[in-house]
PDB file of C-alpha atoms in Angstrom:
ATOM      1  CA  UNK A   1      33.389   8.021  30.221  1.00 36.00           C
ATOM      2  CA  UNK A   2      30.963   6.946  27.535  1.00 38.00           C
ATOM      3  CA  UNK A   3      31.492   3.653  25.787  1.00 40.00           C
ATOM      4  CA  UNK A   4      32.821   4.003  22.273  1.00 39.00           C
ATOM      5  CA  UNK A   5      30.135   1.642  21.003  1.00 42.00           C
ATOM      6  CA  UNK A   6      27.256   3.436  22.713  1.00 41.00           C
ATOM      7  CA  UNK A   7      25.094   5.540  20.412  1.00 44.00           C
ATOM      8  CA  UNK A   8      24.767   9.232  21.222  1.00 46.00           C
ATOM      9  CA  UNK A   9      21.052   8.927  20.613  1.00 45.00           C
ATOM     10  CA  UNK A  10      18.749   5.963  21.116  1.00 48.00           C
ATOM     11  CA  UNK A  11      18.799   3.728  18.062  1.00 49.00           C
ATOM     12  CA  UNK A  12      15.120   4.386  17.346  1.00 47.00           C
ATOM     13  CA  UNK A  13      15.465   8.174  17.775  1.00 56.00           C
ATOM     14  CA  UNK A  14      18.436   8.486  15.441  1.00 66.00           C
ATOM     15  CA  UNK A  15      16.925   6.081  12.901  1.00 63.00           C
ATOM     16  CA  UNK A  16      13.641   7.969  12.892  1.00 64.00           C
ATOM     17  CA  UNK A  17      15.362  11.316  12.328  1.00 72.00           C
ATOM     18  CA  UNK A  18      17.627  10.009   9.558  1.00 71.00           C
ATOM     19  CA  UNK A  19      14.832   8.134   7.788  1.00 70.00           C
ATOM     20  CA  UNK A  20      12.331  10.973   8.048  1.00 73.00           C
ATOM     21  CA  UNK A  21      14.730  13.659   6.793  1.00 75.00           C
ATOM     22  CA  UNK A  22      16.132  11.723   3.846  1.00 75.00           C
ATOM     23  CA  UNK A  23      12.791  10.230   2.808  1.00 77.00           C
ATOM     24  CA  UNK A  24      10.971  13.565   2.974  1.00 80.00           C
ATOM     25  CA  UNK A  25      13.453  15.318   0.696  1.00 78.00           C
ATOM     26  CA  UNK A  26      13.755  12.478  -1.808  1.00 78.00           C
ATOM     27  CA  UNK A  27       9.965  12.031  -2.017  1.00 82.00           C
ATOM     28  CA  UNK A  28       9.347  15.705  -2.800  1.00 84.00           C
ATOM     29  CA  UNK A  29      12.124  15.768  -5.413  1.00 80.00           C
ATOM     30  CA  UNK A  30      11.116  12.599  -7.235  1.00 82.00           C
ATOM     31  CA  UNK A  31       7.311  12.690  -6.957  1.00 87.00           C
ATOM     32  CA  UNK A  32       6.732  14.095 -10.497  1.00 88.00           C
ATOM     33  CA  UNK A  33       8.968  11.321 -11.871  1.00 85.00           C
ATOM     34  CA  UNK A  34       7.077   8.702  -9.881  1.00 81.00           C
ATOM     35  CA  UNK A  35       3.739  10.049 -11.068  1.00 87.00           C
ATOM     36  CA  UNK A  36       4.881   9.861 -14.689  1.00 87.00           C
ATOM     37  CA  UNK A  37       5.955   6.250 -14.136  1.00 83.00           C
ATOM     38  CA  UNK A  38       2.580   5.463 -12.551  1.00 82.00           C
ATOM     39  CA  UNK A  39       0.714   6.797 -15.603  1.00 84.00           C
ATOM     40  CA  UNK A  40       2.936   4.712 -17.877  1.00 82.00           C
ATOM     41  CA  UNK A  41       2.226   1.599 -15.845  1.00 77.00           C
ATOM     42  CA  UNK A  42      -1.493   2.282 -15.745  1.00 80.00           C
ATOM     43  CA  UNK A  43      -2.093   3.257 -19.384  1.00 81.00           C
ATOM     44  CA  UNK A  44       0.952   1.719 -21.167  1.00 79.00           C
ATOM     45  CA  UNK A  45       2.047   5.154 -22.401  1.00 82.00           C
ATOM     46  CA  UNK A  46       5.362   6.461 -23.653  1.00 83.00           C
ATOM     47  CA  UNK A  47       7.250   8.951 -21.482  1.00 84.00           C
ATOM     48  CA  UNK A  48       6.216  11.783 -23.796  1.00 88.00           C
ATOM     49  CA  UNK A  49       2.547  10.767 -23.744  1.00 90.00           C
ATOM     50  CA  UNK A  50       2.505  10.414 -19.947  1.00 89.00           C
ATOM     51  CA  UNK A  51       4.193  13.798 -19.549  1.00 90.00           C
ATOM     52  CA  UNK A  52       1.725  15.374 -21.973  1.00 91.00           C
ATOM     53  CA  UNK A  53      -1.172  13.883 -19.987  1.00 91.00           C
ATOM     54  CA  UNK A  54       0.126  15.411 -16.759  1.00 90.00           C
ATOM     55  CA  UNK A  55       0.740  18.709 -18.519  1.00 90.00           C
ATOM     56  CA  UNK A  56      -2.881  18.896 -19.642  1.00 91.00           C
ATOM     57  CA  UNK A  57      -4.043  18.401 -16.058  1.00 89.00           C
ATOM     58  CA  UNK A  58      -2.011  21.418 -14.955  1.00 88.00           C
ATOM     59  CA  UNK A  59       0.530  22.243 -12.271  1.00 83.00           C
ATOM     60  CA  UNK A  60      -2.053  22.231  -9.473  1.00 82.00           C
ATOM     61  CA  UNK A  61      -2.622  18.513 -10.068  1.00 87.00           C
ATOM     62  CA  UNK A  62       1.082  17.641 -10.423  1.00 89.00           C
ATOM     63  CA  UNK A  63       1.576  17.091  -6.702  1.00 88.00           C
ATOM     64  CA  UNK A  64      -1.882  15.653  -6.158  1.00 87.00           C
ATOM     65  CA  UNK A  65      -1.412  12.508  -4.059  1.00 84.00           C
ATOM     66  CA  UNK A  66       1.825  13.704  -2.427  1.00 86.00           C
ATOM     67  CA  UNK A  67       0.551  13.699   1.177  1.00 83.00           C
ATOM     68  CA  UNK A  68       0.125   9.897   1.536  1.00 79.00           C
ATOM     69  CA  UNK A  69       3.687   9.039   0.387  1.00 78.00           C
ATOM     70  CA  UNK A  70       5.148  11.807   2.566  1.00 81.00           C
ATOM     71  CA  UNK A  71       3.462  10.345   5.634  1.00 80.00           C
ATOM     72  CA  UNK A  72       4.293   6.820   4.540  1.00 76.00           C
ATOM     73  CA  UNK A  73       7.980   7.626   4.008  1.00 76.00           C
ATOM     74  CA  UNK A  74       8.278   8.905   7.562  1.00 74.00           C
ATOM     75  CA  UNK A  75       7.045   5.550   8.836  1.00 76.00           C
ATOM     76  CA  UNK A  76       9.153   3.727   6.255  1.00 77.00           C
ATOM     77  CA  UNK A  77      12.313   5.502   7.403  1.00 75.00           C
ATOM     78  CA  UNK A  78      11.718   4.404  10.970  1.00 74.00           C
ATOM     79  CA  UNK A  79      11.128   0.802   9.928  1.00 76.00           C
ATOM     80  CA  UNK A  80      13.918   0.541   7.374  1.00 76.00           C
ATOM     81  CA  UNK A  81      16.660   1.945   9.601  1.00 74.00           C
ATOM     82  CA  UNK A  82      15.158   1.286  13.040  1.00 71.00           C
ATOM     83  CA  UNK A  83      13.341  -2.032  13.039  1.00 70.00           C
ATOM     84  CA  UNK A  84      15.859  -3.566  10.643  1.00 69.00           C
ATOM     85  CA  UNK A  85      18.745  -2.494  12.859  1.00 65.00           C
ATOM     86  CA  UNK A  86      17.128  -3.969  15.960  1.00 69.00           C
ATOM     87  CA  UNK A  87      16.239  -7.223  14.190  1.00 72.00           C
ATOM     88  CA  UNK A  88      19.695  -7.498  12.664  1.00 68.00           C
ATOM     89  CA  UNK A  89      21.262  -7.159  16.108  1.00 68.00           C
ATOM     90  CA  UNK A  90      18.896  -9.851  17.387  1.00 71.00           C
ATOM     91  CA  UNK A  91      19.796 -12.297  14.608  1.00 67.00           C
ATOM     92  CA  UNK A  92      23.519 -11.580  14.554  1.00 64.00           C
ATOM     93  CA  UNK A  93      25.909 -14.107  16.044  1.00 58.00           C
ATOM     94  CA  UNK A  94      29.019 -12.918  17.813  1.00 57.00           C
ATOM     95  CA  UNK A  95      27.916  -9.294  17.490  1.00 59.00           C
ATOM     96  CA  UNK A  96      28.848  -9.084  13.799  1.00 61.00           C
ATOM     97  CA  UNK A  97      25.941  -9.032  11.323  1.00 65.00           C
ATOM     98  CA  UNK A  98      26.366 -11.430   8.425  1.00 73.00           C
ATOM     99  CA  UNK A  99      24.630 -11.751   5.073  1.00 76.00           C
ATOM    100  CA  UNK A 100      22.031 -14.148   6.507  1.00 80.00           C
ATOM    101  CA  UNK A 101      21.074 -11.882   9.413  1.00 80.00           C
ATOM    102  CA  UNK A 102      20.887  -8.826   7.118  1.00 81.00           C
ATOM    103  CA  UNK A 103      18.615 -10.658   4.682  1.00 84.00           C
ATOM    104  CA  UNK A 104      16.359 -12.082   7.401  1.00 85.00           C
ATOM    105  CA  UNK A 105      16.024  -8.782   9.244  1.00 82.00           C
ATOM    106  CA  UNK A 106      15.346  -7.075   5.906  1.00 83.00           C
ATOM    107  CA  UNK A 107      12.540  -9.531   5.123  1.00 88.00           C
ATOM    108  CA  UNK A 108      10.880  -9.018   8.496  1.00 87.00           C
ATOM    109  CA  UNK A 109      11.189  -5.218   8.428  1.00 85.00           C
ATOM    110  CA  UNK A 110       9.727  -5.283   4.906  1.00 88.00           C
ATOM    111  CA  UNK A 111       6.772  -7.322   6.176  1.00 90.00           C
ATOM    112  CA  UNK A 112       6.134  -4.874   9.027  1.00 88.00           C
ATOM    113  CA  UNK A 113       6.417  -2.010   6.560  1.00 86.00           C
ATOM    114  CA  UNK A 114       3.859  -3.623   4.245  1.00 89.00           C
ATOM    115  CA  UNK A 115       1.297  -4.054   7.029  1.00 90.00           C
ATOM    116  CA  UNK A 116       1.557  -0.402   8.064  1.00 87.00           C
ATOM    117  CA  UNK A 117       1.956   1.299   4.683  1.00 86.00           C
ATOM    118  CA  UNK A 118      -0.531  -0.457   2.375  1.00 90.00           C
ATOM    119  CA  UNK A 119      -3.347   2.056   3.129  1.00 90.00           C
ATOM    120  CA  UNK A 120      -1.079   4.989   2.225  1.00 87.00           C
ATOM    121  CA  UNK A 121      -0.058   3.431  -1.080  1.00 88.00           C
ATOM    122  CA  UNK A 122      -3.663   2.505  -1.871  1.00 91.00           C
ATOM    123  CA  UNK A 123      -4.906   6.090  -1.416  1.00 90.00           C
ATOM    124  CA  UNK A 124      -1.890   7.479  -3.282  1.00 85.00           C
ATOM    125  CA  UNK A 125      -2.493   5.288  -6.340  1.00 88.00           C
ATOM    126  CA  UNK A 126      -6.170   6.273  -6.527  1.00 91.00           C
ATOM    127  CA  UNK A 127      -5.300   9.972  -6.313  1.00 88.00           C
ATOM    128  CA  UNK A 128      -2.641   9.671  -9.033  1.00 84.00           C
ATOM    129  CA  UNK A 129      -5.041   8.202 -11.596  1.00 86.00           C
ATOM    130  CA  UNK A 130      -6.485  11.087 -13.599  1.00 84.00           C
ATOM    131  CA  UNK A 131      -9.762   9.202 -14.099  1.00 85.00           C
ATOM    132  CA  UNK A 132     -10.461   9.687 -10.383  1.00 88.00           C
ATOM    133  CA  UNK A 133      -9.864  13.449 -10.257  1.00 86.00           C
ATOM    134  CA  UNK A 134     -13.559  14.379 -10.249  1.00 86.00           C
ATOM    135  CA  UNK A 135     -15.169  11.562  -8.272  1.00 89.00           C
ATOM    136  CA  UNK A 136     -12.386  11.344  -5.652  1.00 91.00           C
ATOM    137  CA  UNK A 137     -10.898  14.843  -5.276  1.00 88.00           C
ATOM    138  CA  UNK A 138      -9.036  14.083  -2.027  1.00 88.00           C
ATOM    139  CA  UNK A 139      -8.024  11.317   0.392  1.00 88.00           C
ATOM    140  CA  UNK A 140     -11.068  11.922   2.596  1.00 91.00           C
ATOM    141  CA  UNK A 141     -13.474  11.160  -0.244  1.00 93.00           C
ATOM    142  CA  UNK A 142     -11.687   7.845  -0.843  1.00 92.00           C
ATOM    143  CA  UNK A 143     -11.894   6.819   2.804  1.00 91.00           C
ATOM    144  CA  UNK A 144     -15.588   7.745   2.845  1.00 92.00           C
ATOM    145  CA  UNK A 145     -16.144   5.496  -0.175  1.00 92.00           C
ATOM    146  CA  UNK A 146     -14.440   2.585   1.572  1.00 92.00           C
ATOM    147  CA  UNK A 147     -16.629   3.092   4.636  1.00 90.00           C
ATOM    148  CA  UNK A 148     -19.652   2.101   2.534  1.00 91.00           C
ATOM    149  CA  UNK A 149     -18.162  -1.398   2.109  1.00 90.00           C
ATOM    150  CA  UNK A 150     -18.850  -4.213   4.554  1.00 88.00           C
ATOM    151  CA  UNK A 151     -16.106  -5.055   7.063  1.00 84.00           C
ATOM    152  CA  UNK A 152     -14.511  -7.779   4.975  1.00 84.00           C
ATOM    153  CA  UNK A 153     -14.502  -5.737   1.756  1.00 88.00           C
ATOM    154  CA  UNK A 154     -13.178  -2.673   3.630  1.00 87.00           C
ATOM    155  CA  UNK A 155      -9.937  -4.591   4.120  1.00 86.00           C
ATOM    156  CA  UNK A 156      -9.600  -6.786   1.030  1.00 87.00           C
ATOM    157  CA  UNK A 157     -11.129  -4.409  -1.545  1.00 90.00           C
ATOM    158  CA  UNK A 158     -10.620  -1.089   0.220  1.00 90.00           C
ATOM    159  CA  UNK A 159      -7.587  -0.050   2.233  1.00 91.00           C
ATOM    160  CA  UNK A 160      -5.651  -3.318   1.874  1.00 92.00           C
ATOM    161  CA  UNK A 161      -6.291  -4.072  -1.770  1.00 92.00           C
ATOM    162  CA  UNK A 162      -3.150  -5.623  -3.266  1.00 90.00           C
ATOM    163  CA  UNK A 163      -1.675  -6.479   0.143  1.00 92.00           C
ATOM    164  CA  UNK A 164      -0.214  -9.829  -0.950  1.00 91.00           C
ATOM    165  CA  UNK A 165       1.721  -8.193  -3.805  1.00 93.00           C
ATOM    166  CA  UNK A 166       3.050  -5.419  -1.561  1.00 93.00           C
ATOM    167  CA  UNK A 167       4.059  -7.971   1.089  1.00 94.00           C
ATOM    168  CA  UNK A 168       6.152  -9.973  -1.401  1.00 94.00           C
ATOM    169  CA  UNK A 169       7.590  -6.843  -3.016  1.00 93.00           C
ATOM    170  CA  UNK A 170       8.604  -5.218   0.275  1.00 92.00           C
ATOM    171  CA  UNK A 171      10.062  -8.356   1.836  1.00 93.00           C
ATOM    172  CA  UNK A 172      12.158  -9.218  -1.222  1.00 94.00           C
ATOM    173  CA  UNK A 173      13.102  -5.587  -1.887  1.00 92.00           C
ATOM    174  CA  UNK A 174      14.183  -4.884   1.711  1.00 89.00           C
ATOM    175  CA  UNK A 175      16.171  -8.120   1.847  1.00 90.00           C
ATOM    176  CA  UNK A 176      18.045  -7.290  -1.379  1.00 91.00           C
ATOM    177  CA  UNK A 177      18.687  -3.645  -0.530  1.00 89.00           C
ATOM    178  CA  UNK A 178      19.807  -4.171   3.064  1.00 85.00           C
ATOM    179  CA  UNK A 179      21.916  -7.236   2.219  1.00 87.00           C
ATOM    180  CA  UNK A 180      23.852  -5.418  -0.511  1.00 90.00           C
ATOM    181  CA  UNK A 181      23.985  -1.943   1.039  1.00 88.00           C
ATOM    182  CA  UNK A 182      27.222  -2.242   3.009  1.00 88.00           C
ATOM    183  CA  UNK A 183      29.111  -4.640   0.669  1.00 91.00           C
ATOM    184  CA  UNK A 184      28.440  -2.301  -2.271  1.00 93.00           C
ATOM    185  CA  UNK A 185      29.555   0.722  -0.269  1.00 93.00           C
ATOM    186  CA  UNK A 186      32.814  -1.028   0.672  1.00 91.00           C
ATOM    187  CA  UNK A 187      33.336  -2.106  -2.948  1.00 93.00           C
ATOM    188  CA  UNK A 188      32.950   1.473  -4.168  1.00 93.00           C
ATOM    189  CA  UNK A 189      35.299   2.959  -1.552  1.00 92.00           C
ATOM    190  CA  UNK A 190      38.518   4.220  -3.124  1.00 90.00           C
ATOM    191  CA  UNK A 191      41.283   6.482  -1.771  1.00 90.00           C
ATOM    192  CA  UNK A 192      40.711  10.122  -2.636  1.00 88.00           C
ATOM    193  CA  UNK A 193      36.936   9.882  -3.000  1.00 89.00           C
ATOM    194  CA  UNK A 194      34.752  12.116  -0.800  1.00 91.00           C
ATOM    195  CA  UNK A 195      33.406  10.264   2.241  1.00 87.00           C
ATOM    196  CA  UNK A 196      29.828  10.514   0.995  1.00 90.00           C
ATOM    197  CA  UNK A 197      30.480   9.224  -2.548  1.00 93.00           C
ATOM    198  CA  UNK A 198      30.530   5.446  -1.821  1.00 93.00           C
ATOM    199  CA  UNK A 199      27.245   5.698   0.106  1.00 92.00           C
ATOM    200  CA  UNK A 200      25.656   7.679  -2.712  1.00 92.00           C
ATOM    201  CA  UNK A 201      26.838   5.188  -5.322  1.00 93.00           C
ATOM    202  CA  UNK A 202      25.828   2.182  -3.220  1.00 94.00           C
ATOM    203  CA  UNK A 203      22.306   3.503  -2.682  1.00 93.00           C
ATOM    204  CA  UNK A 204      21.879   4.482  -6.322  1.00 93.00           C
ATOM    205  CA  UNK A 205      23.052   1.174  -7.803  1.00 93.00           C
ATOM    206  CA  UNK A 206      21.324  -0.945  -5.180  1.00 92.00           C
ATOM    207  CA  UNK A 207      18.042   0.936  -5.370  1.00 91.00           C
ATOM    208  CA  UNK A 208      17.948   0.862  -9.176  1.00 91.00           C
ATOM    209  CA  UNK A 209      18.671  -2.874  -9.306  1.00 92.00           C
ATOM    210  CA  UNK A 210      16.046  -3.709  -6.678  1.00 92.00           C
ATOM    211  CA  UNK A 211      13.408  -1.594  -8.423  1.00 90.00           C
ATOM    212  CA  UNK A 212      14.097  -3.196 -11.800  1.00 90.00           C
ATOM    213  CA  UNK A 213      13.861  -6.718 -10.393  1.00 91.00           C
ATOM    214  CA  UNK A 214      10.495  -5.958  -8.767  1.00 92.00           C
ATOM    215  CA  UNK A 215       9.132  -3.699 -11.536  1.00 91.00           C
ATOM    216  CA  UNK A 216       6.571  -6.238 -12.908  1.00 92.00           C
ATOM    217  CA  UNK A 217       5.010  -6.501  -9.443  1.00 92.00           C
ATOM    218  CA  UNK A 218       4.727  -2.711  -9.310  1.00 90.00           C
ATOM    219  CA  UNK A 219       2.938  -2.659 -12.673  1.00 89.00           C
ATOM    220  CA  UNK A 220       0.411  -5.257 -11.512  1.00 91.00           C
ATOM    221  CA  UNK A 221      -0.054  -3.385  -8.233  1.00 90.00           C
ATOM    222  CA  UNK A 222      -0.672  -0.053  -9.977  1.00 87.00           C
ATOM    223  CA  UNK A 223      -3.428  -1.581 -12.097  1.00 87.00           C
ATOM    224  CA  UNK A 224      -4.931  -3.345  -9.096  1.00 89.00           C
ATOM    225  CA  UNK A 225      -4.916  -0.432  -6.656  1.00 88.00           C
ATOM    226  CA  UNK A 226      -6.001   2.395  -8.959  1.00 86.00           C
ATOM    227  CA  UNK A 227      -9.442   0.812  -9.334  1.00 84.00           C
ATOM    228  CA  UNK A 228     -12.112   1.705  -6.758  1.00 88.00           C
ATOM    229  CA  UNK A 229     -14.526  -1.204  -6.447  1.00 85.00           C
ATOM    230  CA  UNK A 230     -15.832  -3.624  -3.832  1.00 82.00           C
ATOM    231  CA  UNK A 231     -15.120  -6.480  -6.253  1.00 81.00           C
ATOM    232  CA  UNK A 232     -11.634  -7.913  -5.780  1.00 76.00           C
ATOM    233  CA  UNK A 233     -10.128  -9.484  -8.936  1.00 75.00           C
ATOM    234  CA  UNK A 234      -7.697 -12.380  -8.546  1.00 82.00           C
ATOM    235  CA  UNK A 235      -4.036 -11.405  -8.801  1.00 87.00           C
ATOM    236  CA  UNK A 236      -3.557 -13.871 -11.654  1.00 87.00           C
ATOM    237  CA  UNK A 237      -6.373 -12.263 -13.640  1.00 88.00           C
ATOM    238  CA  UNK A 238      -4.917  -8.806 -13.123  1.00 88.00           C
ATOM    239  CA  UNK A 239      -1.502 -10.080 -14.245  1.00 90.00           C
ATOM    240  CA  UNK A 240      -3.049 -11.664 -17.349  1.00 90.00           C
ATOM    241  CA  UNK A 241      -4.870  -8.432 -18.156  1.00 89.00           C
ATOM    242  CA  UNK A 242      -1.665  -6.427 -17.815  1.00 89.00           C
ATOM    243  CA  UNK A 243       0.195  -8.922 -20.015  1.00 91.00           C
ATOM    244  CA  UNK A 244      -2.514  -8.710 -22.694  1.00 90.00           C
ATOM    245  CA  UNK A 245      -2.474  -4.912 -22.507  1.00 87.00           C
ATOM    246  CA  UNK A 246       1.268  -5.073 -23.178  1.00 88.00           C
ATOM    247  CA  UNK A 247       0.648  -7.340 -26.161  1.00 87.00           C
ATOM    248  CA  UNK A 248       2.698 -10.090 -24.552  1.00 87.00           C
ATOM    249  CA  UNK A 249       5.875  -8.041 -24.946  1.00 89.00           C
ATOM    250  CA  UNK A 250       8.382  -7.687 -22.126  1.00 89.00           C
ATOM    251  CA  UNK A 251       9.546  -4.362 -23.577  1.00 87.00           C
ATOM    252  CA  UNK A 252       6.081  -2.872 -23.076  1.00 87.00           C
ATOM    253  CA  UNK A 253       5.795  -4.406 -19.609  1.00 88.00           C
ATOM    254  CA  UNK A 254       9.003  -2.598 -18.681  1.00 88.00           C
ATOM    255  CA  UNK A 255       7.887   0.686 -20.226  1.00 81.00           C
ATOM    256  CA  UNK A 256       8.867   3.331 -17.706  1.00 73.00           C
ATOM    257  CA  UNK A 257      11.863   1.346 -16.467  1.00 78.00           C
ATOM    258  CA  UNK A 258      14.239   4.121 -17.541  1.00 80.00           C
ATOM    259  CA  UNK A 259      12.453   6.526 -15.213  1.00 76.00           C
ATOM    260  CA  UNK A 260      12.486   3.889 -12.489  1.00 77.00           C
ATOM    261  CA  UNK A 261      16.293   3.838 -12.744  1.00 79.00           C
ATOM    262  CA  UNK A 262      16.466   7.642 -12.559  1.00 80.00           C
ATOM    263  CA  UNK A 263      14.021   7.915  -9.655  1.00 80.00           C
ATOM    264  CA  UNK A 264      15.612   5.065  -7.716  1.00 84.00           C
ATOM    265  CA  UNK A 265      19.121   6.433  -8.244  1.00 86.00           C
ATOM    266  CA  UNK A 266      18.072   9.821  -6.873  1.00 84.00           C
ATOM    267  CA  UNK A 267      15.853   8.499  -4.081  1.00 83.00           C
ATOM    268  CA  UNK A 268      17.997   5.693  -2.685  1.00 88.00           C
ATOM    269  CA  UNK A 269      21.279   7.400  -3.464  1.00 88.00           C
ATOM    270  CA  UNK A 270      20.218  10.467  -1.454  1.00 83.00           C
ATOM    271  CA  UNK A 271      18.608   8.373   1.289  1.00 83.00           C
ATOM    272  CA  UNK A 272      21.662   6.162   1.704  1.00 87.00           C
ATOM    273  CA  UNK A 273      24.062   9.093   1.572  1.00 85.00           C
ATOM    274  CA  UNK A 274      22.156  11.145   4.161  1.00 79.00           C
ATOM    275  CA  UNK A 275      21.654   8.086   6.363  1.00 79.00           C
ATOM    276  CA  UNK A 276      25.328   7.151   6.452  1.00 85.00           C
ATOM    277  CA  UNK A 277      26.455  10.772   6.925  1.00 83.00           C
ATOM    278  CA  UNK A 278      24.066  11.428   9.810  1.00 76.00           C
ATOM    279  CA  UNK A 279      24.740   8.014  11.342  1.00 76.00           C
ATOM    280  CA  UNK A 280      28.411   8.913  11.731  1.00 78.00           C
ATOM    281  CA  UNK A 281      27.361  11.993  13.681  1.00 75.00           C
ATOM    282  CA  UNK A 282      24.528  10.494  15.734  1.00 68.00           C
ATOM    283  CA  UNK A 283      25.559   6.896  16.386  1.00 58.00           C
TER     284      UNK A 283
END
């Protein structure tokens, strides 16, 4: 007889399947929203102006840059639900994961995720900037450009430009999300609610909060990674330039935050809901 605690699949197999499926669907659904947010961050535009800019470029360019995040999300799903689960089990005392072990495992899985996914995000951000449509029509042309750099610049200015920002963002974001995921779900569980509703609400609220907290880092990263150059500006200088572009106003810095809430609610709500539903069947 099988042990009640034994997973029907291997932990990595089930985590990979759950992460890949939920991330693929949510990425396709929310990509136009994300692209609009990216244009707002890059050019300090209103939602209407960013939407008008994308409309002028046409439908065929709307999903330009989708391939890198689709591939990245597959890896991200494995790391978020696989590596984090393994690390959490390692750090747990007495077999029961606590807040400290969830936060620590989230930080480490976020760091691993950053190391593996920076090149995908770098290529994606270049492709999403309309100023690069002609000179860099596809991901291959971007990689070929980076190959003209010397070895040191290929990393710091090419594929891994903005790595330090992504490392901090992913570690903090993963720690927050994974620490609050289960407590929020339990808090939102009420008699009579569908089984999937607490997971959906937990993912939506948690994802939106995490994204809002880290939004300034995303703005700086968008401005840093969209540029194709073998000259690497200091993070502080990029932050100062972004702040000046916003006229020193927090409201302009957070322009696009409303779409961040919408995208994060859909993305993490769906991801969390699918993950918890499939986990009950596969684990």
